[in-house]
CSV table of C-alpha atoms in Angstrom, one decimal:
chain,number,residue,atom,x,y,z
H,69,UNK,CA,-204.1,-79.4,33.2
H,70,UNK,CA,-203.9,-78.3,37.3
H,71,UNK,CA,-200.3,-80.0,36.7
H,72,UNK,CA,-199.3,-77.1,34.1
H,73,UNK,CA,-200.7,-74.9,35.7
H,74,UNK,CA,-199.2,-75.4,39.3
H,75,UNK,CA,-195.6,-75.6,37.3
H,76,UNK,CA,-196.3,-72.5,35.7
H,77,UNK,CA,-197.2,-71.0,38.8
H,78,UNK,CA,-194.2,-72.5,40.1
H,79,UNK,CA,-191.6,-70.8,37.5
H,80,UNK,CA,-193.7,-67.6,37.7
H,81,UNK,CA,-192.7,-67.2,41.9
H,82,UNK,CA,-189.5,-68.3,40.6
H,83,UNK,CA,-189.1,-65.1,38.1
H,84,UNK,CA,-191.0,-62.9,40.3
H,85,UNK,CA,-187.7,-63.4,42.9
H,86,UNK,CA,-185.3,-63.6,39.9
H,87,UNK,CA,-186.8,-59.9,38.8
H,88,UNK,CA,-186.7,-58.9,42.1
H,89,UNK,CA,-182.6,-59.7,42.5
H,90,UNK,CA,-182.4,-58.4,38.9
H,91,UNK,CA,-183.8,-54.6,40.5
H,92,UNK,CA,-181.1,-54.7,43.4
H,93,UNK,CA,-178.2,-55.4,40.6
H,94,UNK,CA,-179.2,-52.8,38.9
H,95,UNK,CA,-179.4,-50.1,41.6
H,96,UNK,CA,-176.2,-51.8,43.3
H,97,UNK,CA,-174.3,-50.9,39.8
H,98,UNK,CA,-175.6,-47.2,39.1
H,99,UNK,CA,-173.3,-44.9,40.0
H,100,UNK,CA,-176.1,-43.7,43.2
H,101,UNK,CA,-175.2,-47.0,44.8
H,102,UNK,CA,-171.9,-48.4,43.0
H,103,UNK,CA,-172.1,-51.5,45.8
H,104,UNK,CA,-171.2,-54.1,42.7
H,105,UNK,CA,-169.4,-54.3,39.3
H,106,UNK,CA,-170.3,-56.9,36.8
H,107,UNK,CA,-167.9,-58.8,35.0
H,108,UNK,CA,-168.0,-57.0,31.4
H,109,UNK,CA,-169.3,-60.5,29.9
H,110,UNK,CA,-172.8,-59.7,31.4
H,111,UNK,CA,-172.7,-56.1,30.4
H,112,UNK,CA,-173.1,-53.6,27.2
H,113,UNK,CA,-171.3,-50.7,26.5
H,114,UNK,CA,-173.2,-47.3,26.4
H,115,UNK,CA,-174.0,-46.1,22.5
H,116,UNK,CA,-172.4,-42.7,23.5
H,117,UNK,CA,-171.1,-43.2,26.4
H,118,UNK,CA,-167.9,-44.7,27.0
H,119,UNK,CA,-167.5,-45.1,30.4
H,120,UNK,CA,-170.9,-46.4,31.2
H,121,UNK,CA,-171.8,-50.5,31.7
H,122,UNK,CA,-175.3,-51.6,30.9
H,123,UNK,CA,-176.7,-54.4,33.5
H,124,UNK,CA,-178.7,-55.6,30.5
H,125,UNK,CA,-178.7,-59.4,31.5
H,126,UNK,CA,-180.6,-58.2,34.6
H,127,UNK,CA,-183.0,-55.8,32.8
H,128,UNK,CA,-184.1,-58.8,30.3
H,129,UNK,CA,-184.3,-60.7,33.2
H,130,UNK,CA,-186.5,-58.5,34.9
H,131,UNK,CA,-188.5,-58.0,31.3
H,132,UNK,CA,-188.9,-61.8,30.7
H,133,UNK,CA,-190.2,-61.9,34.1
H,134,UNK,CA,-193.7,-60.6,32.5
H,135,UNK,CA,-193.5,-63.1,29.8
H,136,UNK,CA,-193.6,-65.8,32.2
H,137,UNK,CA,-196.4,-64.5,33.7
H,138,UNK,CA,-198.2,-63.7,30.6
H,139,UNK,CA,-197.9,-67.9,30.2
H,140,UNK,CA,-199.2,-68.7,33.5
H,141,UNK,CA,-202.2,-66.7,32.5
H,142,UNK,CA,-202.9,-68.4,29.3
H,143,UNK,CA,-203.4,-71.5,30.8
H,144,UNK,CA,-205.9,-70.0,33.5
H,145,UNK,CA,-207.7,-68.4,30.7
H,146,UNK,CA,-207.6,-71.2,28.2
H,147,UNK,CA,-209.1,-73.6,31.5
H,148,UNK,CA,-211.6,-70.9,32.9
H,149,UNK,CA,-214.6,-71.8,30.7
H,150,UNK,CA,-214.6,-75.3,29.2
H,151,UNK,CA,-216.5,-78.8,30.4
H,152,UNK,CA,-215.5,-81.7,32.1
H,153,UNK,CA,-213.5,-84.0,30.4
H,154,UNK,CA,-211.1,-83.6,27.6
H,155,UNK,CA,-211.5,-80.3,24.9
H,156,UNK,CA,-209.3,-79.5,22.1
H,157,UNK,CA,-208.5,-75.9,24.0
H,158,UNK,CA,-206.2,-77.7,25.7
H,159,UNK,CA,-203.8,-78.2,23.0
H,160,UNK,CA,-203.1,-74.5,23.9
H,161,UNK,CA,-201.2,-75.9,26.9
H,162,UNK,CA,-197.9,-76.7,24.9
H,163,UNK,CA,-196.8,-73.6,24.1
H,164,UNK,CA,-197.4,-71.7,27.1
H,165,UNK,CA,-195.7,-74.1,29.4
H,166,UNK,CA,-192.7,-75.0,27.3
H,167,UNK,CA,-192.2,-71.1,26.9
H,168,UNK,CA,-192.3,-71.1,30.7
H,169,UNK,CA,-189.7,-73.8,31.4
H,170,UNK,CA,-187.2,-72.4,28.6
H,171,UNK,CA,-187.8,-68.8,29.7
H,172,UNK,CA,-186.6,-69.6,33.4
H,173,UNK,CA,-183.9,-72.2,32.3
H,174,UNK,CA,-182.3,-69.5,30.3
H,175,UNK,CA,-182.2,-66.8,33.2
H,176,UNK,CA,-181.0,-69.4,35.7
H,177,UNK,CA,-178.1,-69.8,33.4
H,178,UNK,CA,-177.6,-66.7,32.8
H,179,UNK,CA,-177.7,-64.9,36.5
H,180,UNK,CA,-175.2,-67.9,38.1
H,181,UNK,CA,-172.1,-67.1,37.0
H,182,UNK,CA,-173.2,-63.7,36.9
H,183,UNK,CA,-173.3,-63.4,40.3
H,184,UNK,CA,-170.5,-65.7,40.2
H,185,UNK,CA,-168.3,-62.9,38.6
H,186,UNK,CA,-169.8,-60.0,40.4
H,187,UNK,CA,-168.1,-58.1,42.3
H,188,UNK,CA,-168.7,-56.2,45.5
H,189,UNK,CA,-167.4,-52.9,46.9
H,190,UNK,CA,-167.8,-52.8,50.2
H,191,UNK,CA,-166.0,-49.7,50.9
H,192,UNK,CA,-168.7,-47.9,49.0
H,193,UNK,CA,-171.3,-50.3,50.8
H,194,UNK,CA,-169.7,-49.2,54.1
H,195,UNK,CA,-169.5,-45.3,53.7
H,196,UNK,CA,-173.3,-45.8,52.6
H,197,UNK,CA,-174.1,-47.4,55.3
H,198,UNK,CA,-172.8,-44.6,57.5
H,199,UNK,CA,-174.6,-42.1,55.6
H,200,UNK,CA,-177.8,-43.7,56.1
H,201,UNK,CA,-177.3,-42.9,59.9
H,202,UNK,CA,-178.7,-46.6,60.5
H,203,UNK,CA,-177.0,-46.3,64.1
H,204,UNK,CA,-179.1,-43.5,65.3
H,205,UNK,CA,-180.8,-45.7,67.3
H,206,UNK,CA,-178.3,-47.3,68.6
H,207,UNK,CA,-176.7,-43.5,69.6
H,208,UNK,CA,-180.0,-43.3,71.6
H,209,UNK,CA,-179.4,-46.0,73.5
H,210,UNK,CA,-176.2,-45.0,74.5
H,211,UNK,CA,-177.5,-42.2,76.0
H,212,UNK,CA,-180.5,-44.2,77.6
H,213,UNK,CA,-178.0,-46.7,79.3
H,214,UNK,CA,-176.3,-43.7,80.7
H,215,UNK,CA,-179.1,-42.5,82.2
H,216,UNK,CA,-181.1,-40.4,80.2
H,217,UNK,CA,-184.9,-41.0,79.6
H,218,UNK,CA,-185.5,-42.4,76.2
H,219,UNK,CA,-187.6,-39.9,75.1
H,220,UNK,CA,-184.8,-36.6,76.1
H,221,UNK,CA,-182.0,-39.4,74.1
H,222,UNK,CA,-184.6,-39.7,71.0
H,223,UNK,CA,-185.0,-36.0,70.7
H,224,UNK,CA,-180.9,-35.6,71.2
H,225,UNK,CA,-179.8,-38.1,68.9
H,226,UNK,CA,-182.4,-36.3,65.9
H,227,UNK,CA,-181.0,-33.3,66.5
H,228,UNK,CA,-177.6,-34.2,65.9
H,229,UNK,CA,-178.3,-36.1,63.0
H,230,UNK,CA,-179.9,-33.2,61.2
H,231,UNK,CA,-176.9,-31.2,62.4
H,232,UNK,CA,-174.7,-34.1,60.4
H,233,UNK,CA,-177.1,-34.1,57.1
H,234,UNK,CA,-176.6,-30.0,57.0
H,235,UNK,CA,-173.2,-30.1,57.5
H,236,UNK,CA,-172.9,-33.5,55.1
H,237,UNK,CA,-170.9,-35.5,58.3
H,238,UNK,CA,-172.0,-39.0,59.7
H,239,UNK,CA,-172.2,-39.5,63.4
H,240,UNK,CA,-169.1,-41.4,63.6
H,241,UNK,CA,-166.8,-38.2,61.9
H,242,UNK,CA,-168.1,-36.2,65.0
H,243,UNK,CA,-165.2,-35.7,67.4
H,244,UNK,CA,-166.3,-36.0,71.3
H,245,UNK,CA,-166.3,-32.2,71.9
H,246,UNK,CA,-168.8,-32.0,69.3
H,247,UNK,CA,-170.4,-35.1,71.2
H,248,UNK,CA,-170.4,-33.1,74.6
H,249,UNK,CA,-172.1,-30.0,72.6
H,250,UNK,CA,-175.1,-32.0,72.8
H,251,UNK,CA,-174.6,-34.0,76.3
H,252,UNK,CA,-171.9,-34.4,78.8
H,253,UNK,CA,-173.1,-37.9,78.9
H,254,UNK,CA,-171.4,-38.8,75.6
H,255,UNK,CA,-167.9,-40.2,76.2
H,256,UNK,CA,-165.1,-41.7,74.2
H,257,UNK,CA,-166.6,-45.5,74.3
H,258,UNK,CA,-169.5,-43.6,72.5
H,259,UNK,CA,-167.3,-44.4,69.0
H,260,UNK,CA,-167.6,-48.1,70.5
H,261,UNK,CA,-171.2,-47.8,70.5
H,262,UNK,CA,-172.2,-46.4,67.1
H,263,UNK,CA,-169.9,-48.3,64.9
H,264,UNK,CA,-171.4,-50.1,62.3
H,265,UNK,CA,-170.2,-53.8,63.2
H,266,UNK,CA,-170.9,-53.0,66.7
H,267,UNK,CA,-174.5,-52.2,65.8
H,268,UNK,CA,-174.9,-55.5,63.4
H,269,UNK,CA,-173.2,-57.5,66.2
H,270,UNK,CA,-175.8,-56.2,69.0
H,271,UNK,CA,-178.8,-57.7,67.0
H,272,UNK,CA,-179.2,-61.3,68.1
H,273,UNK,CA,-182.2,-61.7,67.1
H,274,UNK,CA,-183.3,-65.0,65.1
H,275,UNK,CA,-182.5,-63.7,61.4
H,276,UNK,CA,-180.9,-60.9,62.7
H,277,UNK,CA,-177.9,-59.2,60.6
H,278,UNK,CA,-174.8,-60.6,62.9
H,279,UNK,CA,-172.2,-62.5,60.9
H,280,UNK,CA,-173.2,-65.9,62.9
H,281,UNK,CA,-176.3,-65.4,62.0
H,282,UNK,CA,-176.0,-64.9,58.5
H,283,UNK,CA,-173.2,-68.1,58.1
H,284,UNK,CA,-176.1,-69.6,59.8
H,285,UNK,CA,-179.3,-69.4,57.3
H,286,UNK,CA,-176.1,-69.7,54.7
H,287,UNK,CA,-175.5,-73.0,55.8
H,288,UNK,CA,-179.6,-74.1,56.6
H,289,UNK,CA,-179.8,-72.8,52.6
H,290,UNK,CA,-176.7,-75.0,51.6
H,291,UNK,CA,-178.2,-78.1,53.5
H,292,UNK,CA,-181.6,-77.1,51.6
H,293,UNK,CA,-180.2,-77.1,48.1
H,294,UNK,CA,-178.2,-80.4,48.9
H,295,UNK,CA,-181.4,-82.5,50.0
């Protein structure tokens, strides 16, 4: 039974990756995030409230997720301890492994034209982004490129950041004068600098987060799925 087994181990990865994009759809629709809204065909209405949408597709996704699991262990178990050749334990096989296949099927054709239908708020994704001060390093840098040791530009740039959390601003809302409070250095191609697509852009790493790259390991996906 290595054959059921090494399926059911198979659909189990599978679910493990579907539970995991199940999490990020939920946090991407609370009202913390609010990065997504799902179309109200793969939602539930709140028993008292109103205005509230329940990602429960994605939460019995990320439920059934154990199930599968539970399957792939049956099997192990049900081999673990019995002789060579054929034993009648192994009639245990059917159930476990037809559970498995129907379990995934299902959330496969559920989550597809979920995601289909979803749909994303980048404005909110944006002015997160910001918040997260994700181009404090990249402020560093500027300072670093003109002239100031790293170390003097790391201790800056953390400064000014804690300045923006306290007074609930994001480096880019600073004006220059504000800038110059911290170091003459700073001038008005700073802005250039710390923007969020100049950041992304900057990283050209293999896999890094530029838009080439992404439509890139888009496309080497595509060409996967299609062979």
């Amino acid at each position: 039974r290595d054959f059921c087994i090494e399926l059911c181990a198979a659909l189990s990865t599978c679910m493990m990756h579907l539970s995991r994009l199940s999490e990020e759809i939920i946090l991407w629709c609370s009202w913390e995030f609010k990065f997504i809204e799902l179309d109200d065909a793969f939602t539930t209405g709140s028993s008292i409230m109103p205005q509230k949408k329940n990602p429960d597709v994605t939460e019995l996704i990320r439920g059934k997720t154990g199930r599968v699991y539970g399957d792939l262990n049956t099997l192990l178990v049900m081999m673990k301890g019995i002789p060579l050749a054929y034993d009648k334990d192994m009639q245990e096989d059917k159930e476990a492994i037809f559970d498995a296949v129907d379990t995934l099927e299902l959330c496969l054709r559920t989550v597809t034209p979920m995601l289909a239908t979803m749909t994303p708020l980048p404005a909110n994704m944006r002015r997160a982004a910001a918040k997260g001060f994700i181009n404090a390093t990249d402020c560093a840098d500027y300072l670093t490129k003109k002239g100031m040791p790293f170390r003097d530009a790391y201790k800056c740039t953390g400064t000014m950041v804690a300045a923006c959390i306290a007074a609930d601003k994001t480096l880019e809302e600073l004006t220059l004068d504000e800038f110059k409070q911290y170091s003459d250095l700073f001038e008005e191609d700073v802005y250039h600098a710390i923007d969020l697509t100049t950041c992304c852009e900057g990283r050209t790493s293999y896999g890094g987060p530029t838009k080439a790259s992404v439509l890139k390991q888009i496309e080497l996906v595509k060409e996967k799925l299609q062979a």
